[in-house]
Coordinates of N, CA, C and O in Angstrom, one line a residue:
X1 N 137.4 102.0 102.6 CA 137.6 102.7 103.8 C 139.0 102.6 104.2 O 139.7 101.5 104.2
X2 N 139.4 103.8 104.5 CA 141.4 103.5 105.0 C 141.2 103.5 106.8 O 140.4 104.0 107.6
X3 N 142.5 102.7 106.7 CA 143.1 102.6 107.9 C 143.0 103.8 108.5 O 143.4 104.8 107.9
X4 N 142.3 103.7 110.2 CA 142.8 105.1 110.8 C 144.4 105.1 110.9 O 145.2 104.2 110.6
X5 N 144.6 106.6 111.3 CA 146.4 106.3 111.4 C 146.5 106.4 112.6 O 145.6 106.8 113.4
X6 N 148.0 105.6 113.1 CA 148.4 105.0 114.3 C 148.7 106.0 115.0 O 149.3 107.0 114.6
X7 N 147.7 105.6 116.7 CA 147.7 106.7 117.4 C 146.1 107.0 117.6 O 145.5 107.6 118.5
X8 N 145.6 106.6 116.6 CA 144.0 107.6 116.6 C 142.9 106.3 116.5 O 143.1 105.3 115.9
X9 N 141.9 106.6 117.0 CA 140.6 105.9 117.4 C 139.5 106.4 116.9 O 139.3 107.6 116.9
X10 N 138.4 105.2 116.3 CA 137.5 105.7 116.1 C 136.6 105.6 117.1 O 136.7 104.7 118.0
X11 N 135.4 106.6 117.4 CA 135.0 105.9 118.4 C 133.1 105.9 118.0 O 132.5 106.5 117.2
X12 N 132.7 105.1 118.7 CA 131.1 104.8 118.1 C 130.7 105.5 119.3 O 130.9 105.8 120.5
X13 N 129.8 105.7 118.1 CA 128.3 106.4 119.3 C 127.2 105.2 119.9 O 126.5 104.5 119.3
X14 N 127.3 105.5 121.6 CA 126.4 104.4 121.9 C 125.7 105.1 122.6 O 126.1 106.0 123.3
X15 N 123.9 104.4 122.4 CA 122.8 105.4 122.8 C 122.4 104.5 123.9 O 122.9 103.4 123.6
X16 N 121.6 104.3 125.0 CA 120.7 104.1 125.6 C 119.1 103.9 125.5 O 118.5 104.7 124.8
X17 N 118.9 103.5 125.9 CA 117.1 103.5 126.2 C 116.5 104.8 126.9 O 116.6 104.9 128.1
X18 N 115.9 105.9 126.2 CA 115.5 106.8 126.7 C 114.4 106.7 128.0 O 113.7 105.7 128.2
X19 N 114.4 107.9 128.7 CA 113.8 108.3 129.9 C 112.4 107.1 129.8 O 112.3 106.6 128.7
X20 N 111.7 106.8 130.7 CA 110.1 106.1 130.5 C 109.8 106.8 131.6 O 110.4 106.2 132.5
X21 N 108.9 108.4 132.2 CA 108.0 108.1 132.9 C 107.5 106.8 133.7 O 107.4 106.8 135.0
X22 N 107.2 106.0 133.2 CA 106.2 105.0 133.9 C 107.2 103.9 135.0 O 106.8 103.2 136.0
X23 N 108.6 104.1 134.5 CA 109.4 103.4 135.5 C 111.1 104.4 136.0 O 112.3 104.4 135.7
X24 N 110.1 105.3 137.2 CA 110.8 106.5 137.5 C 111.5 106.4 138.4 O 111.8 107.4 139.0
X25 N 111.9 105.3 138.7 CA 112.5 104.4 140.1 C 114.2 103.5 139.4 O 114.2 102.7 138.5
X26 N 114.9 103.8 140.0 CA 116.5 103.4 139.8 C 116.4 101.6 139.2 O 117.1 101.1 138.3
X27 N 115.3 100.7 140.0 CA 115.7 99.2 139.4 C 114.7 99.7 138.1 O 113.6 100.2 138.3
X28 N 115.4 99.5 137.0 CA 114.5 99.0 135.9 C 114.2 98.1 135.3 O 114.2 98.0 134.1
X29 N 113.8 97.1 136.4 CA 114.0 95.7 135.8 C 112.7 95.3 135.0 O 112.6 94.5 134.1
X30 N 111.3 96.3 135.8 CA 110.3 96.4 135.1 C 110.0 97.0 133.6 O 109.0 96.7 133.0
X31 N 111.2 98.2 133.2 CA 111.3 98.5 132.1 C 111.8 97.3 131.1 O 111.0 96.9 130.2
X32 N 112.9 96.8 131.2 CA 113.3 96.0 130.7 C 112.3 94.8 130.2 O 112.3 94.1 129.1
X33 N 111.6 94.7 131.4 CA 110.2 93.4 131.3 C 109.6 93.8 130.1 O 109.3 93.3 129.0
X34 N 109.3 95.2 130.6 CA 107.7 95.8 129.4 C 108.5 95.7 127.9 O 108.0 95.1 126.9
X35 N 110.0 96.4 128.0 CA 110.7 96.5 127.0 C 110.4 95.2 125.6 O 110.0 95.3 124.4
X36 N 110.6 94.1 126.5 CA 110.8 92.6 125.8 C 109.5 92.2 125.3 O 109.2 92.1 124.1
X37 N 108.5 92.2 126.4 CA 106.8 91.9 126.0 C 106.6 93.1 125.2 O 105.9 92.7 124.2
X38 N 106.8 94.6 125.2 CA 106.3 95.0 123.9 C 106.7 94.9 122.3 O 106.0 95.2 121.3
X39 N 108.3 94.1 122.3 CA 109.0 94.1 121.4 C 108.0 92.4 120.4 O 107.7 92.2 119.3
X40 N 107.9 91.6 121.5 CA 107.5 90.6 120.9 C 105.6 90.4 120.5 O 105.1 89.7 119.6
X41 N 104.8 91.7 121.5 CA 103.4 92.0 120.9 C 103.9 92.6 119.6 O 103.4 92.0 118.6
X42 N 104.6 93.6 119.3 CA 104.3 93.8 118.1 C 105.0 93.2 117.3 O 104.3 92.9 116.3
X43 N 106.0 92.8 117.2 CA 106.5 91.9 116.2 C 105.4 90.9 115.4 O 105.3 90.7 114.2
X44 N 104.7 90.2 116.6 CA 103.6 89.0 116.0 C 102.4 89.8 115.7 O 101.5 88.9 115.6
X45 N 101.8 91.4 115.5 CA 100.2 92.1 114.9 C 101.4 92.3 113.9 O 101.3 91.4 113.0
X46 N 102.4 93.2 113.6 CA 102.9 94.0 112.3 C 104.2 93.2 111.9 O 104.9 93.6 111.0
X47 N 104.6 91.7 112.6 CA 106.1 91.4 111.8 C 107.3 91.9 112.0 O 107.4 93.1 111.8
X48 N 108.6 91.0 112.4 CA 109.3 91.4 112.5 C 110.1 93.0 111.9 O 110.7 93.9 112.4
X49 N 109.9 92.9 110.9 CA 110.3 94.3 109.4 C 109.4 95.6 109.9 O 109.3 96.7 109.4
X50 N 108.8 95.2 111.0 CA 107.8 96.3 111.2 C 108.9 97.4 112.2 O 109.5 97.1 113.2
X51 N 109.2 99.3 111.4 CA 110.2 99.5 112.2 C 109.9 99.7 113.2 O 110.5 99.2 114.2
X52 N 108.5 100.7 113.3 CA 108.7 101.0 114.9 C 108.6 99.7 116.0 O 108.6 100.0 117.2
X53 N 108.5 98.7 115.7 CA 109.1 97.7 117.0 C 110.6 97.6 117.1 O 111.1 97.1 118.1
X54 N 111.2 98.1 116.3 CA 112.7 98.1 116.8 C 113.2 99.1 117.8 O 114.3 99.0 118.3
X55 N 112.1 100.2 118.1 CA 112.4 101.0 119.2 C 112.4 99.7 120.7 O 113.3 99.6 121.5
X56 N 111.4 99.2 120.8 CA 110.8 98.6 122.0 C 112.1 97.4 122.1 O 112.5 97.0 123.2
X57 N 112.7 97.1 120.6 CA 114.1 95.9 121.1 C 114.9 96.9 121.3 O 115.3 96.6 122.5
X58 N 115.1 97.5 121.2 CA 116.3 98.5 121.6 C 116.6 98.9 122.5 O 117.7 99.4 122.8
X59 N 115.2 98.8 123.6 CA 115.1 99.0 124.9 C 115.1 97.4 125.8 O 115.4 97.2 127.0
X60 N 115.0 96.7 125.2 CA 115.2 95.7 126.0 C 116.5 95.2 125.7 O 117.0 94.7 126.7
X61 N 117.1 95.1 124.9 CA 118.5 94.8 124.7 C 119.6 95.8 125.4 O 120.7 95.4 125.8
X62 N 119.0 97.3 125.4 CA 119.8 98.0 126.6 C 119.6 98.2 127.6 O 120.6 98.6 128.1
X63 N 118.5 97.9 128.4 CA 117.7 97.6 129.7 C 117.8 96.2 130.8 O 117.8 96.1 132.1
X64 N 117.9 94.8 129.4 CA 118.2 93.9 130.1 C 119.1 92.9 130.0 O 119.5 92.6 128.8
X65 N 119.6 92.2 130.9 CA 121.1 91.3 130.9 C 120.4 90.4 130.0 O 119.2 90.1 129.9
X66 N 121.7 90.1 129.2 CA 121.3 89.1 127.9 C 120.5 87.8 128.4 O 119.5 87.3 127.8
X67 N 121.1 87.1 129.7 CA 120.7 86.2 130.2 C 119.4 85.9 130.7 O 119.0 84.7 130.7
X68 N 118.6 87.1 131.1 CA 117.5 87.2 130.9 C 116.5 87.1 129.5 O 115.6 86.3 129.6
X69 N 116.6 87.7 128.5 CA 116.2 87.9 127.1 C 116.5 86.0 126.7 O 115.6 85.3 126.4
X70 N 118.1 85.6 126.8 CA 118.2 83.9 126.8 C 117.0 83.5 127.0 O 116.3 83.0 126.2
X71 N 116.8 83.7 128.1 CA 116.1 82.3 129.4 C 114.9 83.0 128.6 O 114.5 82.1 127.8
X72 N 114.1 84.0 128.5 CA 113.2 84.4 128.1 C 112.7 83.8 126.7 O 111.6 83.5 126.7
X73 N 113.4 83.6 125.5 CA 113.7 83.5 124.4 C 113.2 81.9 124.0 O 112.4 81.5 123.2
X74 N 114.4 81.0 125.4 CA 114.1 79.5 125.6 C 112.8 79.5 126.1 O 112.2 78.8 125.3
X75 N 111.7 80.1 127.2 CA 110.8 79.9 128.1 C 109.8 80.0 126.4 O 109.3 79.0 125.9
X76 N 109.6 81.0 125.8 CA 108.8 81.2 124.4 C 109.0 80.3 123.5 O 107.9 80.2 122.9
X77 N 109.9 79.5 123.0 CA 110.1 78.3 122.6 C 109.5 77.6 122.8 O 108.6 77.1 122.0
X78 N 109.9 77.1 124.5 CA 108.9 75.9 124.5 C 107.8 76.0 125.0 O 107.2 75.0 125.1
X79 N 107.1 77.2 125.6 CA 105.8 77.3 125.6 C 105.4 77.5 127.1 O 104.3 77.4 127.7
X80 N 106.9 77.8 127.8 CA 106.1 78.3 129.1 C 106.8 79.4 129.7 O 107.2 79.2 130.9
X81 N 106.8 80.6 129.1 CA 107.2 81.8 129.1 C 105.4 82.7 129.7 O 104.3 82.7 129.2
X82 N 105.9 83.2 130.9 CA 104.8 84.1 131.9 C 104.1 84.9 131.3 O 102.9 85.0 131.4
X83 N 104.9 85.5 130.4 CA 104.4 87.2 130.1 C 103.0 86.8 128.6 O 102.9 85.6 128.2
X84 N 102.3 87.6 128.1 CA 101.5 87.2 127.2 C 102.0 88.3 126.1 O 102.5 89.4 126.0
X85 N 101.7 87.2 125.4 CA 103.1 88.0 124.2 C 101.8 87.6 123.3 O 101.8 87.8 122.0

């Protein structure tokens, strides 16, 4: 792959988490929630390699502050994470 030439940019394409009906309201902090608990139900019936759960990370990684997903991440660890995964 060559150097762009000086002066010029590449630029990436960055997508979002599409529309959800079900959270039609400006905080989406409940999207983001559903986002994370659907990404980790399916991961543990079909396995991480399974694709279509990479839609559901895709939405919680663009939906919620990392620091959440962290603390989320730690709380599933050690076994006292809220949500039923």
């Amino acid at each position: 792959m060559s150097d762009p030439e000086p002066g010029t940019y590449k630029v990436a394409e960055v997508k979002t988490a599409p529309f959800d009906a079900r959270f039609p309201n400006t905080n989406q902090a409940r999207y983001c929630w559903q986002g994370y608990i659907d990404f980790h139900r399916c991961t543990n019936i079909r396995g991480e390699d399974y694709e279509p759960c990479q839609y559901f990370k895709h939405v919680y990684r663009a939906m919620c502050p990392k620091s959440w997903s962290d603390m989320w991440d730690e709380q599933r660890e050690s076994g006292t994470f809220a949500g039923r995964v």
